[in-house]
XYZ file of C-alpha atoms in Angstrom:
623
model
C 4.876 35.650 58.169
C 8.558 36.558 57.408
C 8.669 38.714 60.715
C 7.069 35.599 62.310
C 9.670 33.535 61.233
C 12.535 35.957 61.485
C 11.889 35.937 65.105
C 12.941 32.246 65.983
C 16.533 33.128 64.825
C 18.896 34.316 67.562
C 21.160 36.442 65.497
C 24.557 38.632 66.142
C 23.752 42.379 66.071
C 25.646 42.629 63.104
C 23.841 40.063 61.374
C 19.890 41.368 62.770
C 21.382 45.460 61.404
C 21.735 43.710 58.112
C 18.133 41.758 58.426
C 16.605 45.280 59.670
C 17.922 47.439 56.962
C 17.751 44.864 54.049
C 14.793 45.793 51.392
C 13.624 42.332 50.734
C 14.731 39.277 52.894
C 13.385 35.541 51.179
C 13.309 32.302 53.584
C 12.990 29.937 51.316
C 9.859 27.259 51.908
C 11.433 24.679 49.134
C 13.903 23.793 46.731
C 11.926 24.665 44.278
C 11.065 27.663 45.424
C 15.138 28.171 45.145
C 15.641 27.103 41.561
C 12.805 29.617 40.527
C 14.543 32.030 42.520
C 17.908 31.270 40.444
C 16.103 31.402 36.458
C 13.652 34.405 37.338
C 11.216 33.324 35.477
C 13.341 33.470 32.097
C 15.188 30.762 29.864
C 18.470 32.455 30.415
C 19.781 34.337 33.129
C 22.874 36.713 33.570
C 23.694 36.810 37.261
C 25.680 40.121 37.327
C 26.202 43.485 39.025
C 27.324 46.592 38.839
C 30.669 47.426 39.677
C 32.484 51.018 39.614
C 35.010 51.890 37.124
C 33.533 48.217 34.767
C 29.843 49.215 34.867
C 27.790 45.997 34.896
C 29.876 42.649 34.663
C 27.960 39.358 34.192
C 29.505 36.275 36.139
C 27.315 33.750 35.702
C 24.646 32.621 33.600
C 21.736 30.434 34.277
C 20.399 28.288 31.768
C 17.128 26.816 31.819
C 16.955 22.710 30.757
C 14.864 20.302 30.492
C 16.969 18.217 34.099
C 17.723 21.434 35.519
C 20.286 24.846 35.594
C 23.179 24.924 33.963
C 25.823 27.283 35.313
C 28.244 28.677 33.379
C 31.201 31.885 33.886
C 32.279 33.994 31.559
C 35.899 33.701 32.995
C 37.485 30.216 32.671
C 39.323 31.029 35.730
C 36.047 30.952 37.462
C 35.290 27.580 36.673
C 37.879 25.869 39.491
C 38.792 26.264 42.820
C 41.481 28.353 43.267
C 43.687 26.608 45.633
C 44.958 29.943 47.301
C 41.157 31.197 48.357
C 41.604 30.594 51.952
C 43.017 33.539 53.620
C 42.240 34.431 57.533
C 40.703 37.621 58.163
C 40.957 36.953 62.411
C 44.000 37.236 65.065
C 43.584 33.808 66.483
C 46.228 31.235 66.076
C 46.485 29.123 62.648
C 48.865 28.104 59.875
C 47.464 29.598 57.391
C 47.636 32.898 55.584
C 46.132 36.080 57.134
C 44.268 38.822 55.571
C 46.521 41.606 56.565
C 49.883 39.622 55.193
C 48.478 39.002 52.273
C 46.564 42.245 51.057
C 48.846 44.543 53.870
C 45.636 45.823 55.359
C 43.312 44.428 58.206
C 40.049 43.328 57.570
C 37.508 44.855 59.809
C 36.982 47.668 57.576
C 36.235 45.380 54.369
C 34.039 43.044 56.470
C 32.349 46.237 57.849
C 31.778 47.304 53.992
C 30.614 43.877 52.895
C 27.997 44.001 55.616
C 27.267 47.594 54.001
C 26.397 45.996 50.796
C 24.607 43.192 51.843
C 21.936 46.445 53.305
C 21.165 47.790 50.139
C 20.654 44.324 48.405
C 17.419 41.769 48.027
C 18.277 39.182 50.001
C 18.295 35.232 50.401
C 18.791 34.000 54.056
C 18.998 30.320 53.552
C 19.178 28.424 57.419
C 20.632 24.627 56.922
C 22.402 22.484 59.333
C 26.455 22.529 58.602
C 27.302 18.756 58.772
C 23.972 16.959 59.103
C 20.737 17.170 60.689
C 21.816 14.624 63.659
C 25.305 16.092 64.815
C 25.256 19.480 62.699
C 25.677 22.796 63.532
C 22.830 25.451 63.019
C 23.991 27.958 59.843
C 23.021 30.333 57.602
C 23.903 31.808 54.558
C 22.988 35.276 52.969
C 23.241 36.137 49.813
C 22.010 38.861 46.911
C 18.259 37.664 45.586
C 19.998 36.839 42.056
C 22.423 34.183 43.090
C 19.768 31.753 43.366
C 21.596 29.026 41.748
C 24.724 29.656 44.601
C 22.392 29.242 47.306
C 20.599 26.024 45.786
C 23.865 24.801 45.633
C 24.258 24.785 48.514
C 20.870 23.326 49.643
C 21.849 20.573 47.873
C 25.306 20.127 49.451
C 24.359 20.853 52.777
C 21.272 20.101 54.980
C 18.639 22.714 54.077
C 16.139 23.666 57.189
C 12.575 25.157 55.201
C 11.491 28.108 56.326
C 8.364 26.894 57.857
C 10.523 24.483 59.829
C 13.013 26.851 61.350
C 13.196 25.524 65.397
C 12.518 28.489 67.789
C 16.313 30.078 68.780
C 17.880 29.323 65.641
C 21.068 30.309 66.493
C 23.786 29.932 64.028
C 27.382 28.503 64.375
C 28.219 29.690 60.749
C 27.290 32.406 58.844
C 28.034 32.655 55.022
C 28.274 36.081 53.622
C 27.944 36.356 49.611
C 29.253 39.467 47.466
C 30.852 39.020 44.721
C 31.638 42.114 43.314
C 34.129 42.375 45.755
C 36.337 40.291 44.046
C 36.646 43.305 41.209
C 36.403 46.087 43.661
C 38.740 44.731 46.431
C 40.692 41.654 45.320
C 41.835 42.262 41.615
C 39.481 39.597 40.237
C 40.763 36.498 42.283
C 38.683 34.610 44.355
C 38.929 35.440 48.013
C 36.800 33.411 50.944
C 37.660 35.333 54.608
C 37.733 32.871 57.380
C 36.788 35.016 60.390
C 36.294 33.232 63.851
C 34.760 34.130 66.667
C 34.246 32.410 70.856
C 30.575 32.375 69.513
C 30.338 31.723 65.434
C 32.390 31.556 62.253
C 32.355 33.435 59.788
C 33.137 32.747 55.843
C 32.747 35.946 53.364
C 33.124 34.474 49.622
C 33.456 36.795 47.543
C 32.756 35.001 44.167
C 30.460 33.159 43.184
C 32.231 29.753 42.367
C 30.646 27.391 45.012
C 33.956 24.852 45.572
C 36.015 27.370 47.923
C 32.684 28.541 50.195
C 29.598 26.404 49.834
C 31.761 23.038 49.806
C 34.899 23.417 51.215
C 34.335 26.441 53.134
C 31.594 24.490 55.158
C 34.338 22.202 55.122
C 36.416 24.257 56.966
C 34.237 25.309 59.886
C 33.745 21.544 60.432
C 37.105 21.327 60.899
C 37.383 24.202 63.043
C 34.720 22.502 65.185
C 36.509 19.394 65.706
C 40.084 21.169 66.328
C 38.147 22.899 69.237
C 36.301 19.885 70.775
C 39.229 17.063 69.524
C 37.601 14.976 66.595
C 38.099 15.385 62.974
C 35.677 15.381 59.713
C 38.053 13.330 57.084
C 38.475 13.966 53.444
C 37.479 10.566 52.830
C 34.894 8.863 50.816
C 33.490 5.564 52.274
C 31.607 2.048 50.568
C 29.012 -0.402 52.462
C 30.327 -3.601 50.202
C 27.975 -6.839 50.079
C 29.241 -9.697 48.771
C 27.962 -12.486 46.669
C 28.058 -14.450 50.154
C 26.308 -11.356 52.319
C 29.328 -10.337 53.540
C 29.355 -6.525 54.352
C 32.593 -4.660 54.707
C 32.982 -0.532 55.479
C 35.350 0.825 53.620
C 36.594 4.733 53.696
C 38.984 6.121 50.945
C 41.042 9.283 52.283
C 44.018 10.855 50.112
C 44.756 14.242 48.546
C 42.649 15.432 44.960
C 42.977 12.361 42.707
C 43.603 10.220 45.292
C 40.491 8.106 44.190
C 37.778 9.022 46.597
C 35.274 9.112 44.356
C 36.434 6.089 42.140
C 36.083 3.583 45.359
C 32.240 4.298 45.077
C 32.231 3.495 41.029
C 31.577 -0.249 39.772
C 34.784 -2.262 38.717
C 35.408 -1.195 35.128
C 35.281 -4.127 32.576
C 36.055 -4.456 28.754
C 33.337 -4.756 26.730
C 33.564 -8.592 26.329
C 33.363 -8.637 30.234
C 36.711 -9.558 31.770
C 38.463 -7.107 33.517
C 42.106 -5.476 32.399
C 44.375 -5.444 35.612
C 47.095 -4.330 34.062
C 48.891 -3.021 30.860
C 52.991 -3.278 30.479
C 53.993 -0.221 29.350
C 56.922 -1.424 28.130
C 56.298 -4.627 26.575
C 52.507 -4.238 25.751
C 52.248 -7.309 28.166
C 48.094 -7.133 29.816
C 47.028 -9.360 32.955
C 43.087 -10.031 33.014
C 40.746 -11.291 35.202
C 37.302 -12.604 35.244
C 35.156 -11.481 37.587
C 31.158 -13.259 37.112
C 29.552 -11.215 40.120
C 31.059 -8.150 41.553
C 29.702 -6.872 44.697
C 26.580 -4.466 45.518
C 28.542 -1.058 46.278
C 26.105 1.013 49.134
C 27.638 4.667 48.834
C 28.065 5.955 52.294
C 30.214 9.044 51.702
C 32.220 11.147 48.592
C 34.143 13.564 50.529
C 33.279 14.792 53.955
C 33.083 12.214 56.377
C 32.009 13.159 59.933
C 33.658 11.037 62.815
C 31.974 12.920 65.625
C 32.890 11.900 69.049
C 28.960 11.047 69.816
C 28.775 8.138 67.399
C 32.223 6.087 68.920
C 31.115 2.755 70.346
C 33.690 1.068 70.427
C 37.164 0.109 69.038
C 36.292 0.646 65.355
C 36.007 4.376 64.210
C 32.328 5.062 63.246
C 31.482 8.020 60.961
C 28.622 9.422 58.974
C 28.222 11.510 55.907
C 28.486 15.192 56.455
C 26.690 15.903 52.674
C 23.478 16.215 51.507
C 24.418 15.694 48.418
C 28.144 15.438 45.918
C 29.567 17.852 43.940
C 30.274 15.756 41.196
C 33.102 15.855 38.567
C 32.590 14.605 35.591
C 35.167 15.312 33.174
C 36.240 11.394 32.977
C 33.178 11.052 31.211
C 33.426 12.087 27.869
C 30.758 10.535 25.547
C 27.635 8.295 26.218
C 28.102 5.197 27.671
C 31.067 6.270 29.658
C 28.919 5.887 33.197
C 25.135 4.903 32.269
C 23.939 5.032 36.115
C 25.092 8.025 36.456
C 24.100 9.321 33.117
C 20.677 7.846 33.170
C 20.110 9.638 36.193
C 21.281 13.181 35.367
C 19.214 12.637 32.250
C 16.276 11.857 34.197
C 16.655 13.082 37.712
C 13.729 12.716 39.778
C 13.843 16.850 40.138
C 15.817 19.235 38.633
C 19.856 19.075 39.059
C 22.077 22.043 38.863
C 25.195 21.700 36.766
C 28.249 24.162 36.198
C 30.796 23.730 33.108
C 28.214 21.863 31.016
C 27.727 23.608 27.501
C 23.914 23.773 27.351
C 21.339 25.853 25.366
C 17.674 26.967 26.507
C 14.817 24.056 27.040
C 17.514 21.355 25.697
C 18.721 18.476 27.965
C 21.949 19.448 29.782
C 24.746 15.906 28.810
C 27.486 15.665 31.558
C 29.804 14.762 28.213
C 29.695 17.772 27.088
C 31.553 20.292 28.806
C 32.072 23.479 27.856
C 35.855 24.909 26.445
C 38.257 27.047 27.812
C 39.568 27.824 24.715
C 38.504 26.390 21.262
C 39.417 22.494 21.506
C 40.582 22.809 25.329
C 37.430 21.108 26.858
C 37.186 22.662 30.743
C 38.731 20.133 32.746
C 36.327 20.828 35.930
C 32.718 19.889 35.133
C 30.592 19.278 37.536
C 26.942 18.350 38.928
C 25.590 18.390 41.957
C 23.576 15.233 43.457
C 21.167 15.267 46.126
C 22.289 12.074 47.913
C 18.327 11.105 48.462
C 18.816 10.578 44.241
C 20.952 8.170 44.919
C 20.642 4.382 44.313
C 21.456 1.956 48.048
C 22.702 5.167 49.351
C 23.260 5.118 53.235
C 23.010 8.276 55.465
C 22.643 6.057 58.789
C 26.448 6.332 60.813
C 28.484 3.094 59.838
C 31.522 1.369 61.583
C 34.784 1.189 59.713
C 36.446 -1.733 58.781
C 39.327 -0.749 56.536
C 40.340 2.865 56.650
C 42.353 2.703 52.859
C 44.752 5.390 51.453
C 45.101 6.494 48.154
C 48.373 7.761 46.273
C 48.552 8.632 42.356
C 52.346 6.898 41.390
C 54.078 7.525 38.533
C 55.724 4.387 36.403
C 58.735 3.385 37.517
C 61.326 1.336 35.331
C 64.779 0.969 35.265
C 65.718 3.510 33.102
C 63.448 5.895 35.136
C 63.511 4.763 38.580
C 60.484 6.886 40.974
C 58.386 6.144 44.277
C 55.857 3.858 41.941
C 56.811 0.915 43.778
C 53.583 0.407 45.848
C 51.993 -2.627 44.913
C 48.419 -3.152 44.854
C 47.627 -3.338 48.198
C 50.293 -2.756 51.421
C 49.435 -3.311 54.994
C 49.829 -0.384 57.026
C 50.749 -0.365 60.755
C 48.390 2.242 62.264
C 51.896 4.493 62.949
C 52.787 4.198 59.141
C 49.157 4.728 58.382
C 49.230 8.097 60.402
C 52.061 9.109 58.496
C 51.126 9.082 55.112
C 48.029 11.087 56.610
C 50.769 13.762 57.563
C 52.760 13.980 54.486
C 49.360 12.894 52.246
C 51.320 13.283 48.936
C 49.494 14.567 46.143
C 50.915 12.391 43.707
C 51.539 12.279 39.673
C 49.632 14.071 37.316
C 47.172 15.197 39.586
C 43.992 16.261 37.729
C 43.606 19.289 40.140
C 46.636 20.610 40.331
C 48.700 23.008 38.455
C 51.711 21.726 38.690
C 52.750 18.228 39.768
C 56.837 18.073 39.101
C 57.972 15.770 42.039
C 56.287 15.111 44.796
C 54.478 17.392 46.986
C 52.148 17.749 49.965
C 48.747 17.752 50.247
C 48.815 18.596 53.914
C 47.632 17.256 57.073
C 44.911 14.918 56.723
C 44.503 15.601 52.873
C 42.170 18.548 54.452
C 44.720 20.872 55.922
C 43.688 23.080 51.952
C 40.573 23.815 54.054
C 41.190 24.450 57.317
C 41.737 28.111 59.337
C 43.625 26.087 62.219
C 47.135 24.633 63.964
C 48.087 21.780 61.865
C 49.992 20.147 64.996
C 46.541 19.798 66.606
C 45.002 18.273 63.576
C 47.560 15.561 63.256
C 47.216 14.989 66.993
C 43.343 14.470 66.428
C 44.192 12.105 64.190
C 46.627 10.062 66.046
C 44.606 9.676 68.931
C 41.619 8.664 66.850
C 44.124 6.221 65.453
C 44.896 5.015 68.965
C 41.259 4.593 69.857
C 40.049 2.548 67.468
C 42.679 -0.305 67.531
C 40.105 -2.749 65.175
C 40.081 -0.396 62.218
C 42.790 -1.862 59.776
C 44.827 0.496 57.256
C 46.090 -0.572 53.485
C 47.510 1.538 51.222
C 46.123 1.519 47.609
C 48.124 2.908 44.660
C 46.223 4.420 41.445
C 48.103 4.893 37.941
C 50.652 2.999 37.857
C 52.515 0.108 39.582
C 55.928 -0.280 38.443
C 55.584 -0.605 34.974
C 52.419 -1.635 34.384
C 49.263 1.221 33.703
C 46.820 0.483 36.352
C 44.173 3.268 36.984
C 42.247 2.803 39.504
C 42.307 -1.037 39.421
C 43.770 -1.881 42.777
C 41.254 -0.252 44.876
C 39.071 -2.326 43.046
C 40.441 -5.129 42.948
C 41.747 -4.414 46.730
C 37.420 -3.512 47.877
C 36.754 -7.435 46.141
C 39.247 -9.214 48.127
C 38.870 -7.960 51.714
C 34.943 -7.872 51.325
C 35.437 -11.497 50.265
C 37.828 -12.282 53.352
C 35.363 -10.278 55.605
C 36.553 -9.879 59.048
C 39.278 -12.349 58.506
C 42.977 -11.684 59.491
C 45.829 -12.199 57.862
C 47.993 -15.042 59.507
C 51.982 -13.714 59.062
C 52.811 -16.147 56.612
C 50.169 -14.497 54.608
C 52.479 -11.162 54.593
C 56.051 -9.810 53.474
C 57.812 -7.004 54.838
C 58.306 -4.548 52.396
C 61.242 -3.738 50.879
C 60.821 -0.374 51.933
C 59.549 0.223 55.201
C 57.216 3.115 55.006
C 54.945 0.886 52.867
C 54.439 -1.596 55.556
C 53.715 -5.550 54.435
C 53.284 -6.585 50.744
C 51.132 -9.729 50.115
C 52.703 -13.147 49.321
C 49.722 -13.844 47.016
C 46.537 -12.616 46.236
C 43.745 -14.880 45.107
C 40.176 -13.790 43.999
C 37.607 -16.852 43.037
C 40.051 -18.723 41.280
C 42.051 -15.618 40.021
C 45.603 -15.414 40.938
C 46.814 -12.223 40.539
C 50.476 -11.640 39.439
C 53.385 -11.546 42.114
C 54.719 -8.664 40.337
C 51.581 -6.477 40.986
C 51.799 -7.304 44.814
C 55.503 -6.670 44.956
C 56.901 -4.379 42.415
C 60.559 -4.988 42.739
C 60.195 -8.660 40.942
C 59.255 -6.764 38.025
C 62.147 -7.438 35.311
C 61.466 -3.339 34.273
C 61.834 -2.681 37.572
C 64.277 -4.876 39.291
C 65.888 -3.947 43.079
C 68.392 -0.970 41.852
C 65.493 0.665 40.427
C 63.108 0.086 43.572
C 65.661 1.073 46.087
C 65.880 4.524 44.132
C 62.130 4.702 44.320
C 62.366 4.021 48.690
C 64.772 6.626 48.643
C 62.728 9.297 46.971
C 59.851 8.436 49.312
C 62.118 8.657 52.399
C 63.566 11.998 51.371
C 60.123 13.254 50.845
C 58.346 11.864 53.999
C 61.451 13.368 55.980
C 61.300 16.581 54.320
C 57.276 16.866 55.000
C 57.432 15.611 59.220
C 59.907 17.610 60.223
C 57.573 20.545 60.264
C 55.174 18.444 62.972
C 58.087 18.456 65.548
C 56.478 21.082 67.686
C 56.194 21.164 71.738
C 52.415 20.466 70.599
C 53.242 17.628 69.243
C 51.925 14.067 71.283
C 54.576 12.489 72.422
C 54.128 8.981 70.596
C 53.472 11.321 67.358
C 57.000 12.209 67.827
C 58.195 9.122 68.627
C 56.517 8.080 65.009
C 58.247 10.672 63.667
C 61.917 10.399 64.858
C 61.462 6.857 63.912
C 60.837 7.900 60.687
C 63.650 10.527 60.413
C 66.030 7.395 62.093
C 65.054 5.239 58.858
C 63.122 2.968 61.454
C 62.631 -0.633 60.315
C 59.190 -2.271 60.355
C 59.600 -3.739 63.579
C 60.214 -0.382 65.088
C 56.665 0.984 63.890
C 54.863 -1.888 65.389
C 56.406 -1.569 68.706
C 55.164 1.792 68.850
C 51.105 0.699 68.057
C 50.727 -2.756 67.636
C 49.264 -3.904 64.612
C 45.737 -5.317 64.788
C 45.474 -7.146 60.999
């Protein structure tokens, strides 16, 4: 039956020599059959190998609970993305790191020796569908019998094809390679994921066994190298189906950079426990605004991080886009003892089959708590736990493609006040011009205190399109991809949400919120221009005059920071300046001959200190 089902694949020789010479090969039938494969039949379960010169190192173990596997590495380090994984191991053109710079040798003979390894080992070859069943890409991924629990993961992230349901000339677009001893024998213990392209496939080698650089994002990554080729884009962007009270419906997708609050625009509107919601805290005076809020709206989760707008599904002038997950790598270090989410705690608790977690302390036939992560060090909880989600588990989940109404950007600002004047002067919600909206997609700042990142003095880039950490590419081309989507769908609007702070006031991740109430409310309503301000700063497009949400008015100084009297004008100017240095300091590296020529014109506008007026005269604004 294997050789039967071997034969509907239309392999590269160097991919069939592996298959041939292999001593076991396993198609998996379920995902079951995968979660057996990653416990072996035991309680616990060191995932480890032998490596010369260390003998046998362990880097993972599998533990056995009652709602699933828990994951967990020996090597804290191993518990996170490391942001530098990414390196290319092929001569084509990109922006990003090569092999041979990096490491001063070429590839080909350590992808030759991979393949090598891969021979001699008891193998998984798991086919799935990179980016959805619909509009994916045929893929496979092969990897040593023992790291079952790496290639459920992915299952579960990605769109798994059974064995028994493999279509005749299965020819992959992607192939994953899995060793991960090469991380000790070749790359001094880091984690390394090789990007190799071909006309015909891609290529991604991980060499560790951390899924977030390779079965996430490096799937990521050959989406986008997809769309660079054939001109559309998957965005980092999360995206809402919102019903109102009133049976409104409004499609919202969240894009910024880690911490940006993709995942938060899919979470209910947090509340005190005597119901009313806390807008905002003074962090100077202790002053709190609060709302109340009787019926919040039914939130339909459409996406939580890779959103697919394939050229196939455009209709029309609003950008339509489906999910390219299976299911969401989860983090869940926000939630720190019971009650903190109970949807998404009753369902990890109860799952309708088994989840896999990583970073969760856990012992043998217990229940596996998302509060209770494991430490670093003693008292130094791990700051990346995580589960993974088949979206199927999901309650009012939508996989069907869904036309976007608001495209909404996130940025993480840090208080601003007089005495310490910064760029948090966004208010709660600003109305982008599409050109202003394409720029902050350019410069995507990654904001204060970013939760995934090392080190977050001043402000620094993201990269194009808040993906650009994934991609193999030219970032020129990306950012024209996404001007031109821009242009094309002229009935999409663009806002620009802050999270943290806003001014002076602590806000968390109350205006997206607060901003997902009010436009579902308004529906497809536009905003007559007495309805809007310019800004006071120009890259942030129009502030509100007033915001009003069944009877709640919420305070001037939260739509326009500057009439704070912590803040003041002196003290917002400072912040406009600090954005304007940094936006100038991030587009100058677009001004290529690649570059489209109304890009540029964005651009030099930009660089002129271009008023408002100049940005609209460039692409009308449709709000």
């Amino acid at each position: 039956m294997k050789t039967a089902i071997l034969d509907r694949f239309v392999f590269s020789d160097e991919v069939r020599d592996i298959i041939e010479n292999a001593p076991e090969i396993i198609i998996p039938e379920s995902r079951k059959e995968i979660l057996d494969l990653a416990i072996a039949g035991r309680d616990l379960f060191e995932v480890g190998y032998e490596v010369p010169g260390k003998g046998f190192v362990v880097e993972a173990t599998v533990t056995r609970c009652k709602n699933g596997l828990v994951v967990n590495y020996p090597e804290p380090y191993m518990r996170r993305r490391d942001p530098n994984a990414l390196v290319v191991g092929d001569n084509l053109e990109t922006d990003k790191p090569r092999f041979r710079e990096r490491f001063g040798k070429e590839f080909e003979p350590i992808r030759q020796e991979t393949f090598e390894w891969l021979k001699k080992q008891e193998l998984i070859l798991l086919p799935f569908m990179a980016g959805g069943y619909d509009y994916g890409y045929p893929a496979v991924l092969i990897a040593p019998k023992n790291a079952g629990f790496f290639v459920g993961g992915l299952a579960d992230l990605q769109f798994f094809v059974p064995a028994s349901e493999v279509p005749e000339n299965f020819k992959p677009k992607l192939y994953m390679f899995l060793a991960p001893p090469f991380r000790h024998t070749h790359f001094d213990g880091k984690q390394v994921v090789v990007h190799y392209r071909h006309n015909s496939h891609y290529e991604i080698f991980s060499y560790n066994l951390y899924p977030g650089p390779s079965a996430k994002k490096g799937v990521y990554g050959f989406l986008l190298h997809v769309g660079e080729k054939e001109k559309w884009v998957t965005a980092h962007a999360s995206a809402v189906k919102v019903i109102t009270p009133y049976e409104n419906e409004l499609v919202i997708m969240h894009e910024g950079a880690s911490g940006g609050g993709k995942s938060e625009i899919l979470e209910e509107i947090h509340r005190e426990p005597d119901g009313r919601i806390k807008l905002a805290e003074n962090i100077v005076t202790g002053e709190k605004f609060y709302m109340e809020l009787k019926q919040s709206c039914v939130l339909m989760p459409v996406a939580d991080d890779m959103f697919m707008c394939h050229p196939k599904l455009q209709t029309g002038k609003k950008l339509v886009a489906k999910d390219a997950e299976a299911g969401w790598f989860i983090r869940v270090d926000h939630i720190t003892e019971y009650g903190s989410a109970p949807d998404l705690e009753r369902l990890t608790i109860h799952p309708p089959e088994p989840l896999i977690f990583l970073n969760i302390y856990a012992v043998p036939n217990s229940t596996a708590l998302i509060w209770e992560h494991i430490e670093d060090e003693p008292g130094k909880p791990c700051p990346n736990p995580r589960v993974i989600i088949p979206k199927r588990f999901m309650k009012n989940a939508v996989s069907e493609p869904v036309k976007v109404d608001v495209r909404s950007f996130g940025v993480r600002t840090p208080p601003c006040t007089k005495e310490k004047p910064t760029y948090g002067i966004v208010g709660l919600m600003q109305i982008l011009p599409p050109a202003l909206a394409w720029l902050w997609r350019l410069v995507a700042p990654r904001g204060h205190a970013n939760p995934s990142i090392v080190s977050t003095k001043g402000m620094t880039s993201e990269g194009v399109g808040s993906f650009w950490p994934f991609s193999s590419g030219k970032m020129v081309r990306l950012a024209n991809i996404l001007l031109e989507q821009i242009i094309d769908t002229p009935e999409t609007r663009y806002i620009l949400v802050p999270n943290q702070y806003i001014g002076a006031y602590k806000v968390g991740f109350m205006p997206e919120w607060i901003a997902r109430e009010y436009l579902s409310r308004r529906g497809g309503g536009r905003f007559r221009p007495d309805q809007l301000v310019p800004s006071k700063c120009s890259l942030l497009g129009f502030s509100l005059k007033e915001m009003k949400i069944e009877g709640n008015t919420i305070p001037k100084e939260l739509l326009q920071p500057h009439l704070q009297s912590e803040v003041g004008e002196e003290a917002y100017e400072k912040g406009a300046q600090e954005l304007k240095d940094f936006f100038k300091r991030e587009l100058k590296k677009f001004l290529t001959e690649d570059l489209n020529p109304v890009g540029r014109e964005i651009i030099q506008c930009c660089l002129d200190d271009g008023s408002l007026d100049d940005y609209l005269k460039i692409i009308p604004m449709n709000f």
